[in-house]
Coordinates of C-alpha atoms in Angstrom, one line a residue:
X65 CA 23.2 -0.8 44.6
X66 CA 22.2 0.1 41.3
X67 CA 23.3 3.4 39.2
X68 CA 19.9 5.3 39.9
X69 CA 17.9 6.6 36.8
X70 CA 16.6 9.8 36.4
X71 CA 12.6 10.0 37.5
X72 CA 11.1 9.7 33.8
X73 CA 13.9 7.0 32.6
X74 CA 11.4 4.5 30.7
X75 CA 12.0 0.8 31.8
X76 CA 14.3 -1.7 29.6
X77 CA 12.1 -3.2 26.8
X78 CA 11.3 -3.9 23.4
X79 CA 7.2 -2.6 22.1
X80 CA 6.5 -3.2 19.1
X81 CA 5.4 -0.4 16.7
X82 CA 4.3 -1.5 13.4
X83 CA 4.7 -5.3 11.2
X84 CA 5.0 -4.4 7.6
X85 CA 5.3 -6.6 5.1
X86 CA 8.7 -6.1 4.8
X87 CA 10.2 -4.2 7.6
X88 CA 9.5 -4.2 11.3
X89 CA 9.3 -1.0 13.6
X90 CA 10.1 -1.2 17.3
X91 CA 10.7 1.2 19.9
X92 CA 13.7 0.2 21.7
X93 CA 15.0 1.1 25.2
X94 CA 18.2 -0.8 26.4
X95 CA 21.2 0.5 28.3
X96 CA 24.0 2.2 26.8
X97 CA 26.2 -0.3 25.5
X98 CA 28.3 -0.6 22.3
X99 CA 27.0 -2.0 19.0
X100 CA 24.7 -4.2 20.0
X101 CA 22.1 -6.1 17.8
X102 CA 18.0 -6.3 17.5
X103 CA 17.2 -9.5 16.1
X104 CA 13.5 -10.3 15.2
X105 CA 12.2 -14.1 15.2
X106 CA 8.8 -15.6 13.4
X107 CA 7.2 -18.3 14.3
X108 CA 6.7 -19.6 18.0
X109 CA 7.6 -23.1 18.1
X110 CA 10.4 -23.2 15.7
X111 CA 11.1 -19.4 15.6
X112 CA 13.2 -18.6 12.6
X113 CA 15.4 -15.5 12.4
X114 CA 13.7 -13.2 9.9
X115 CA 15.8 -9.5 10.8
X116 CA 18.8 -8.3 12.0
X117 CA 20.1 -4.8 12.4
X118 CA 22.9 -3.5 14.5
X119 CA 22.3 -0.1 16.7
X120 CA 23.9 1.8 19.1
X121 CA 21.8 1.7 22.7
X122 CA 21.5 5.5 23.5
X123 CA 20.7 4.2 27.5
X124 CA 19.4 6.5 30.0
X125 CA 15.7 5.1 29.9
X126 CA 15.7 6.6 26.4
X127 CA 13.2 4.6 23.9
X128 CA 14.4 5.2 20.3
X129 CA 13.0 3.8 17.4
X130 CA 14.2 1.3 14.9
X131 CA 13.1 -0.2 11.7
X132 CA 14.5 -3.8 10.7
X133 CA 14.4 -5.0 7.2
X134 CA 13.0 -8.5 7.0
X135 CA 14.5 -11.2 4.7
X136 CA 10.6 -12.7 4.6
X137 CA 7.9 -10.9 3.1
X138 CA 4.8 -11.3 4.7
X139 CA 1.4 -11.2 3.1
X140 CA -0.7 -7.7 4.3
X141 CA -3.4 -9.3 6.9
X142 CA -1.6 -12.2 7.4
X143 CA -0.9 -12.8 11.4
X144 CA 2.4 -13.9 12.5
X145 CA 3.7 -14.9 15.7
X146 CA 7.1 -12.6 16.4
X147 CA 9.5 -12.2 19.0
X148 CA 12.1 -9.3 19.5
X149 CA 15.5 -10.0 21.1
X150 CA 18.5 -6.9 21.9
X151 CA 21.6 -8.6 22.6
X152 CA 24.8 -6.8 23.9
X153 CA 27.6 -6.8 26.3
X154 CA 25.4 -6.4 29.3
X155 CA 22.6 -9.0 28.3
X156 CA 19.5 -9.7 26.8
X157 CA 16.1 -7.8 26.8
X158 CA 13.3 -10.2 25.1
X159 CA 9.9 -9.4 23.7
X160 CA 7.0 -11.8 22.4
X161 CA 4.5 -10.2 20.1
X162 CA 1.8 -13.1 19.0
X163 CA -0.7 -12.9 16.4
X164 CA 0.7 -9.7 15.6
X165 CA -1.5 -8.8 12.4
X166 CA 0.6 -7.4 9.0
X167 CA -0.3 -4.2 8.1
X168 CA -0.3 -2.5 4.7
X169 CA 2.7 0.2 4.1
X170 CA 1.8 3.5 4.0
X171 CA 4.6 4.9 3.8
X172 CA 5.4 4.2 0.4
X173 CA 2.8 5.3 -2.0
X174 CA 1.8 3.0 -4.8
X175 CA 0.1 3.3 -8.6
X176 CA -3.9 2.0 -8.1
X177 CA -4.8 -0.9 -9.5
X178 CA -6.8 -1.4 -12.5
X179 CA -10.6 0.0 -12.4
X180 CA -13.2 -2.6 -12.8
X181 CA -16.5 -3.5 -14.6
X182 CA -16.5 -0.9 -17.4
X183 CA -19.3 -0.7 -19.2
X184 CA -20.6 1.9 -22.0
X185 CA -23.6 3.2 -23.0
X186 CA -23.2 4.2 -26.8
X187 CA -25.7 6.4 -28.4
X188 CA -25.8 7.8 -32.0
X189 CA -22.8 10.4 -31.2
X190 CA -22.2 9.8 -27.8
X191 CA -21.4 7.5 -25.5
X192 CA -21.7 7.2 -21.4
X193 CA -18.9 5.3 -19.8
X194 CA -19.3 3.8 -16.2
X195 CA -16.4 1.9 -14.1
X196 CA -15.9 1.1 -10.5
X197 CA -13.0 1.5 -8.1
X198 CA -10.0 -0.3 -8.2
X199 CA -9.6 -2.9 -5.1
X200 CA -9.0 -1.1 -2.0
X201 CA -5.3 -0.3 -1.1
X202 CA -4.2 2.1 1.7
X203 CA -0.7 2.8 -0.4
X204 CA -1.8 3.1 -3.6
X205 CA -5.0 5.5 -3.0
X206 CA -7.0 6.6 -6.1
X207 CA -6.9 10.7 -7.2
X208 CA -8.5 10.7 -10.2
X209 CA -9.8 8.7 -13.4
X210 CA -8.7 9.5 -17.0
X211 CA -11.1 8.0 -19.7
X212 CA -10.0 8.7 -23.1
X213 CA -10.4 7.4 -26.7
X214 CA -9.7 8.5 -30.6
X215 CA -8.3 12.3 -29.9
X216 CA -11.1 12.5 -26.5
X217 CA -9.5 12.5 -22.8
X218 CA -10.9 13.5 -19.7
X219 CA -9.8 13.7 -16.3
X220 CA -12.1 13.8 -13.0
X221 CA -11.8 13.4 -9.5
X222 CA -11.3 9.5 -7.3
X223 CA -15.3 10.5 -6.8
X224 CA -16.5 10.1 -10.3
X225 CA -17.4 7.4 -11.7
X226 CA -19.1 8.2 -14.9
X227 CA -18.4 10.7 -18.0
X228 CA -20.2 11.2 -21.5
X229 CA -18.4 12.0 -24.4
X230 CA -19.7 13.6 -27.7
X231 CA -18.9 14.2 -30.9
X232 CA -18.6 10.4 -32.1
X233 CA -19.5 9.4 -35.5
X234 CA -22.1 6.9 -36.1
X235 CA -22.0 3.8 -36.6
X236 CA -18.3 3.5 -36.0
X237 CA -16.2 0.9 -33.9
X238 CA -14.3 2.8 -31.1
X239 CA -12.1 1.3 -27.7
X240 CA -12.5 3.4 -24.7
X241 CA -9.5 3.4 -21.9
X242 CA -10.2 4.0 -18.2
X243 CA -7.1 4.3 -16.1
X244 CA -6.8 5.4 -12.1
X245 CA -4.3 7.3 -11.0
X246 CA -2.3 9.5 -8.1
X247 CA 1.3 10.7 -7.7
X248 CA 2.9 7.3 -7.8
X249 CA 1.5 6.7 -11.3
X250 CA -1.2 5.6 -13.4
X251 CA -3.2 2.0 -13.0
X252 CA -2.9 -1.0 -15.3
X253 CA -5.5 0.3 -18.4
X254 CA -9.3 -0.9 -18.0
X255 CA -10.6 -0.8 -22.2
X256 CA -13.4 -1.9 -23.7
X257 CA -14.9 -1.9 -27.4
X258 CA -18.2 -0.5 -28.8
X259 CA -19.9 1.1 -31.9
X260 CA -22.0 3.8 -31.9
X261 CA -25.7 3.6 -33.3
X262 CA -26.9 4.8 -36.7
X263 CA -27.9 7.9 -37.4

């Protein structure tokens, strides 16, 4: 007869949590045991070992999460096939996880990426400038645009998309800069070149 476990213990397993790029997240519950290891596998009918980190089963029906470092990265969107082994002194516990779907990382907050399709609309002394969104990425959301040129700068919110600056001279060859940014950093620098019209 088995030691029993208290009412709420969860059962032995492996569930996986989150595929990143770069790091798996599974919530673990083994028995207590000493240093055992989690491996994680890709691939289902040559599975090559892609993770290993050691832990310390807590036991008691106890799920308690870990996060293994992969020595792959794997493209965001891609699907992969992955399996989940904890081996210790008292066994194995195995888990199979295909067409598990990567998932963008959150977690760590990136710079935007360059805005797009800038375009201006140059008067005598002033000039409209228009740009789109960088490509969409969950960790590196937009904040806010600057737009500056020759002693000008503004600043306005991820939701604007167009500003007019005055007080240009006419007829005069000027570059315009339009960068995205949030607190990770500022984008890659969209510029473009126009002259104003004569007076």
């Amino acid at each position: 007869m088995g030691v029993p476990q208290p009412a709420s213990a969860d059962p032995l397993g492996i569930t996986l949590v989150h595929l990143r790029s770069s790091t798996v997240e599974l919530s673990v519950v083994c028995p207590t045991d000493p240093p055992t290891n989690v491996l994680v596998y890709a691939g289902a009918s040559q599975p090559r070992s892609v993770g290993v980190l050691p832990i310390d089963c807590v036991g008691g029906g106890v799920p308690q999460t870990v996060v293994v470092p992969l020595t792959e990265t794997f493209a965001v969107g891609s699907t992969v096939d992955l399996s989940a082994t904890v081996s210790g002194d008292s066994g194995e516990i195995n888990a199979w996880f295909p067409g598990t779907v990567v998932e963008a990382d959150t977690s760590v907050l990136h710079a935007p990426g360059r805005p797009s399709h800038v375009h201006v609309h140059a008067r005598v002394r002033r000039v409209a400038v228009t740009w789109r969104n960088p490509v969409a990425d969950p960790s590196a959301p937009v904040e806010g645009f600057r737009v500056w040129m020759c002693g000008h700068r503004v600043e306005v919110s991820a939701h604007t998309h167009r500003v007019v600056i005055r007080g240009l001279l006419p007829s005069r060859r000027y570059t315009v800069h339009v960068a995205a940014h949030n607190d990770a950093g500022r984008s890659p620098v969209a510029s473009t070149i126009f002259r104003t019209h004569r007076a």
